[in-house]
Amino acid sequence: MRAGYYLRLLWDMARVRLAEMREYSADFAVLLITVPSYLLVNLFFWQVIFSHARVIAGWTLGEVILLQAFMNLGFLFWNLLYIFPEELDEIIVSGELNTVLSKPVNPVIYLLVTNIDVLGALKNLSGVVAYFLVAGWLGADISLPGLLAGVLMVFLGVTIASTIVFLIQSLSFWFGRTNALNLFYNAYFTVSEYPVTIFPASVKFVLVMFLPVVFFTTGPALSSLKEFPPEGVLGLIALSLLVWTVWLLSAWLLWKAGLKRYEAYGS
Amino acid sequence: MAEDVMVVNGLTKVFTAREKGSGLRRLFGRKKEIVAVDHVSFKVRRGEILGYLGENGSGKTTTIKMLTGIMTPTSGSARVLGFVPWERKREYLKRIGVVFGMQSLLFWDIPAMEAFKFYRDVYEVSQDDFSERLEYFDSILGVKKLAEKPVRKMSLGERMKCNLVAALLHYPEIVFLDEPTIGLDAVSKEAVRDFIRDFNKKHKLTVMLTTHDVLDVEALCTKVLLLDKGKKIFHGSISRLKKNYLGYKILYVEYDRVKDKARLESVVRMGRLVGRGKNWVELELKTDGRLPKAVAALLKAVNVIDLDVKEPGLDRLLVKVYGEKK
């Protein structure tokens, strides 16, 4: 893979998205009001929950807010590096993929870099900053090496989730639209808001292997807390790499097979 | 003699689809095969402009999709610039260009210049080359000023001009144009044709063009290939196509006085009457020696003020070809 080449395209697309934002500056200005409001409402929601109990399933308010910070960081990575679920489905079905396939690029990497979402990234960046500050202020006991491990883990978690999305959306080569499977992503994002440790063992297993939410929010949040042992952090990272390898191999095989039978819809 | 840049042998694409029905029948109905492209073979020389023609659904776009690496054929082979297109080698894709009339390469909300810069980097065109090429495109299409306004504010014709620039910025050796003038007004169509002609002449660009506009074909193509239900039915020059399928010319005569009415009527009976007015007649006459006889007789029958012998247009020819097939 030619990393420099694709980074350049990523930068170009970021410039394009910024230019698009400048075209609709009023819309951007409204965001300056709606994003802080959304963050405040979310904080208020958790504050209300924790007004009934100081600790829930071993998690304090500060730690849950830390988990929210990692979730926003995950979405930030997603905005910058990966393609969102519904988009690939549309690209395949509408024939937009034709344009991609006729370019001298790796179609998967090209799709990833050209679908950068700068506006979404700015929204999530504000969430990351706000939630980390609030988590620290609420007394979440964060260690710096743990925090760095958490950032790495959330990156791996998003990579796994994105790979699964790619795999599922590749089914569009056979079945056309795969909108019905969007429920899967909704479940994924809903569950990722809560600590995995609160679920029973059988659900935990699913959330590690098949719907690997644990690497997205809970794992990173746990890793950055001082009480969590370093071997636990390393174990989680190793497990995430293993889970990713399995999903990546499956997604790659399915994508290759899909491309071969691609019917290039549209003119 | 120019080398063959495209060699296609027995190219075939078969799609499978469920037989039509409603409800569960549609989901679980029997599969049927649709042959979109049926053992098509042809060669294209460097610098040639090939009109790839056929009715809707005849397999034109499917062929282009296979030759541009978008789609894998069911069987057959093709070598374009020495590459197998569907292997999608980067070196190959860098040397071709593709324009689908219905799909845009531009970014809707922002000026086209941003797209030009993006494709400059996709194709790794140096900044010097980029500037020089923009000057060239500007000299024919007037795109420099145009490229500064948001794409959504452009007319269809303006968008197509910018699309062409985005697709040709890297100066490909072969370009596949799928209905590049679709929906354009007469002036924009002419501008697009002028540009393709100029680029072809200056850069020895090879063009494979699909279009429903016969004026595109007449203005640009050195050869045509006709498809019918996925099968090749003709490949050669337009003049040979006319000779093969027509074998007649159109004679038009305008006069101010009839000298010999019976002779005039005998001339009319020599061919097929296309139209007739008070002082004019238009006839289709076979090119089997009847034409000079008819002209000589007409000069005696009427006092001619205008006389014209012309070949039928390509539109009539295609109607005849596909009409015969049906």
PDB file of N, CA, C and O in Angstrom, chain A residues 49-77:
ATOM      1  N   ILE A  49     -29.266   9.763  36.365  1.00  0.00           N
ATOM      2  CA  ILE A  49     -29.145   8.323  36.667  1.00  0.00           C
ATOM      3  C   ILE A  49     -28.327   8.138  37.952  1.00  0.00           C
ATOM      4  O   ILE A  49     -28.726   7.402  38.869  1.00  0.00           O
ATOM      5  N   PHE A  50     -27.188   8.831  38.015  1.00  0.00           N
ATOM      6  CA  PHE A  50     -26.281   8.631  39.158  1.00  0.00           C
ATOM      7  C   PHE A  50     -26.720   9.397  40.405  1.00  0.00           C
ATOM      8  O   PHE A  50     -26.093   9.271  41.446  1.00  0.00           O
ATOM      9  N   SER A  51     -27.793  10.166  40.291  1.00  0.00           N
ATOM     10  CA  SER A  51     -28.306  10.809  41.505  1.00  0.00           C
ATOM     11  C   SER A  51     -29.027   9.767  42.378  1.00  0.00           C
ATOM     12  O   SER A  51     -29.297  10.011  43.540  1.00  0.00           O
ATOM     13  N   HIS A  52     -29.347   8.587  41.765  1.00  0.00           N
ATOM     14  CA  HIS A  52     -30.016   7.526  42.526  1.00  0.00           C
ATOM     15  C   HIS A  52     -29.033   6.534  43.160  1.00  0.00           C
ATOM     16  O   HIS A  52     -29.364   5.831  44.085  1.00  0.00           O
ATOM     17  N   ALA A  53     -27.841   6.447  42.588  1.00  0.00           N
ATOM     18  CA  ALA A  53     -26.832   5.529  43.149  1.00  0.00           C
ATOM     19  C   ALA A  53     -25.448   6.076  42.817  1.00  0.00           C
ATOM     20  O   ALA A  53     -25.225   6.557  41.700  1.00  0.00           O
ATOM     21  N   ARG A  54     -24.537   6.018  43.791  1.00  0.00           N
ATOM     22  CA  ARG A  54     -23.206   6.594  43.574  1.00  0.00           C
ATOM     23  C   ARG A  54     -22.385   5.735  42.603  1.00  0.00           C
ATOM     24  O   ARG A  54     -21.639   6.220  41.772  1.00  0.00           O
ATOM     25  N   VAL A  55     -22.620   4.404  42.703  1.00  0.00           N
ATOM     26  CA  VAL A  55     -21.892   3.465  41.849  1.00  0.00           C
ATOM     27  C   VAL A  55     -22.907   2.497  41.233  1.00  0.00           C
ATOM     28  O   VAL A  55     -23.785   1.996  41.926  1.00  0.00           O
ATOM     29  N   ILE A  56     -22.804   2.266  39.931  1.00  0.00           N
ATOM     30  CA  ILE A  56     -23.689   1.279  39.275  1.00  0.00           C
ATOM     31  C   ILE A  56     -22.814   0.213  38.643  1.00  0.00           C
ATOM     32  O   ILE A  56     -21.982   0.509  37.778  1.00  0.00           O
ATOM     33  N   ALA A  57     -23.000  -1.056  39.101  1.00  0.00           N
ATOM     34  CA  ALA A  57     -22.215  -2.212  38.631  1.00  0.00           C
ATOM     35  C   ALA A  57     -20.720  -1.899  38.647  1.00  0.00           C
ATOM     36  O   ALA A  57     -19.988  -2.241  37.730  1.00  0.00           O
ATOM     37  N   GLY A  58     -20.279  -1.177  39.665  1.00  0.00           N
ATOM     38  CA  GLY A  58     -18.856  -0.877  39.840  1.00  0.00           C
ATOM     39  C   GLY A  58     -18.390   0.369  39.082  1.00  0.00           C
ATOM     40  O   GLY A  58     -17.217   0.730  39.148  1.00  0.00           O
ATOM     41  N   TRP A  59     -19.286   1.035  38.422  1.00  0.00           N
ATOM     42  CA  TRP A  59     -18.903   2.230  37.648  1.00  0.00           C
ATOM     43  C   TRP A  59     -19.401   3.495  38.324  1.00  0.00           C
ATOM     44  O   TRP A  59     -20.572   3.598  38.670  1.00  0.00           O
ATOM     45  N   THR A  60     -18.474   4.487  38.453  1.00  0.00           N
ATOM     46  CA  THR A  60     -18.894   5.782  39.001  1.00  0.00           C
ATOM     47  C   THR A  60     -19.319   6.687  37.849  1.00  0.00           C
ATOM     48  O   THR A  60     -19.066   6.363  36.671  1.00  0.00           O
ATOM     49  N   LEU A  61     -19.902   7.832  38.174  1.00  0.00           N
ATOM     50  CA  LEU A  61     -20.335   8.777  37.132  1.00  0.00           C
ATOM     51  C   LEU A  61     -19.141   9.214  36.277  1.00  0.00           C
ATOM     52  O   LEU A  61     -19.214   9.228  35.041  1.00  0.00           O
ATOM     53  N   GLY A  62     -18.021   9.527  36.929  1.00  0.00           N
ATOM     54  CA  GLY A  62     -16.823   9.980  36.202  1.00  0.00           C
ATOM     55  C   GLY A  62     -16.346   8.920  35.212  1.00  0.00           C
ATOM     56  O   GLY A  62     -15.966   9.246  34.078  1.00  0.00           O
ATOM     57  N   GLU A  63     -16.411   7.657  35.638  1.00  0.00           N
ATOM     58  CA  GLU A  63     -15.943   6.570  34.761  1.00  0.00           C
ATOM     59  C   GLU A  63     -16.872   6.368  33.571  1.00  0.00           C
ATOM     60  O   GLU A  63     -16.424   6.087  32.453  1.00  0.00           O
ATOM     61  N   VAL A  64     -18.177   6.522  33.814  1.00  0.00           N
ATOM     62  CA  VAL A  64     -19.131   6.386  32.687  1.00  0.00           C
ATOM     63  C   VAL A  64     -18.945   7.542  31.702  1.00  0.00           C
ATOM     64  O   VAL A  64     -19.018   7.360  30.477  1.00  0.00           O
ATOM     65  N   ILE A  65     -18.662   8.711  32.234  1.00  0.00           N
ATOM     66  CA  ILE A  65     -18.418   9.861  31.338  1.00  0.00           C
ATOM     67  C   ILE A  65     -17.123   9.622  30.547  1.00  0.00           C
ATOM     68  O   ILE A  65     -17.021   9.981  29.364  1.00  0.00           O
ATOM     69  N   LEU A  66     -16.154   8.986  31.199  1.00  0.00           N
ATOM     70  CA  LEU A  66     -14.912   8.628  30.497  1.00  0.00           C
ATOM     71  C   LEU A  66     -15.231   7.680  29.334  1.00  0.00           C
ATOM     72  O   LEU A  66     -14.687   7.804  28.225  1.00  0.00           O
ATOM     73  N   LEU A  67     -16.154   6.762  29.599  1.00  0.00           N
ATOM     74  CA  LEU A  67     -16.592   5.826  28.558  1.00  0.00           C
ATOM     75  C   LEU A  67     -17.233   6.596  27.394  1.00  0.00           C
ATOM     76  O   LEU A  67     -17.014   6.288  26.220  1.00  0.00           O
ATOM     77  N   GLN A  68     -18.010   7.631  27.724  1.00  0.00           N
ATOM     78  CA  GLN A  68     -18.623   8.478  26.682  1.00  0.00           C
ATOM     79  C   GLN A  68     -17.530   9.187  25.862  1.00  0.00           C
ATOM     80  O   GLN A  68     -17.652   9.334  24.645  1.00  0.00           O
ATOM     81  N   ALA A  69     -16.470   9.604  26.564  1.00  0.00           N
ATOM     82  CA  ALA A  69     -15.362  10.286  25.866  1.00  0.00           C
ATOM     83  C   ALA A  69     -14.743   9.341  24.852  1.00  0.00           C
ATOM     84  O   ALA A  69     -14.476   9.719  23.703  1.00  0.00           O
ATOM     85  N   PHE A  70     -14.547   8.082  25.257  1.00  0.00           N
ATOM     86  CA  PHE A  70     -13.957   7.104  24.339  1.00  0.00           C
ATOM     87  C   PHE A  70     -14.917   6.784  23.180  1.00  0.00           C
ATOM     88  O   PHE A  70     -14.482   6.552  22.063  1.00  0.00           O
ATOM     89  N   MET A  71     -16.201   6.800  23.475  1.00  0.00           N
ATOM     90  CA  MET A  71     -17.159   6.536  22.403  1.00  0.00           C
ATOM     91  C   MET A  71     -17.070   7.653  21.362  1.00  0.00           C
ATOM     92  O   MET A  71     -17.045   7.407  20.157  1.00  0.00           O
ATOM     93  N   ASN A  72     -16.965   8.891  21.834  1.00  0.00           N
ATOM     94  CA  ASN A  72     -16.826  10.014  20.888  1.00  0.00           C
ATOM     95  C   ASN A  72     -15.513   9.936  20.127  1.00  0.00           C
ATOM     96  O   ASN A  72     -15.456  10.256  18.940  1.00  0.00           O
ATOM     97  N   LEU A  73     -14.463   9.481  20.830  1.00  0.00           N
ATOM     98  CA  LEU A  73     -13.171   9.323  20.159  1.00  0.00           C
ATOM     99  C   LEU A  73     -13.293   8.262  19.060  1.00  0.00           C
ATOM    100  O   LEU A  73     -12.754   8.412  17.961  1.00  0.00           O
ATOM    101  N   GLY A  74     -14.043   7.200  19.376  1.00  0.00           N
ATOM    102  CA  GLY A  74     -14.274   6.139  18.388  1.00  0.00           C
ATOM    103  C   GLY A  74     -14.957   6.697  17.154  1.00  0.00           C
ATOM    104  O   GLY A  74     -14.545   6.449  16.022  1.00  0.00           O
ATOM    105  N   PHE A  75     -16.008   7.484  17.384  1.00  0.00           N
ATOM    106  CA  PHE A  75     -16.723   8.067  16.243  1.00  0.00           C
ATOM    107  C   PHE A  75     -15.826   9.042  15.475  1.00  0.00           C
ATOM    108  O   PHE A  75     -15.946   9.183  14.268  1.00  0.00           O
ATOM    109  N   LEU A  76     -14.950   9.713  16.216  1.00  0.00           N
ATOM    110  CA  LEU A  76     -14.016  10.644  15.563  1.00  0.00           C
ATOM    111  C   LEU A  76     -13.104   9.873  14.594  1.00  0.00           C
ATOM    112  O   LEU A  76     -12.915  10.278  13.441  1.00  0.00           O
ATOM    113  N   PHE A  77     -12.570   8.741  15.068  1.00  0.00           N
ATOM    114  CA  PHE A  77     -11.751   7.901  14.174  1.00  0.00           C
ATOM    115  C   PHE A  77     -12.581   7.452  12.976  1.00  0.00           C
ATOM    116  O   PHE A  77     -12.108   7.415  11.853  1.00  0.00           O
TER     117      PHE A  77
END
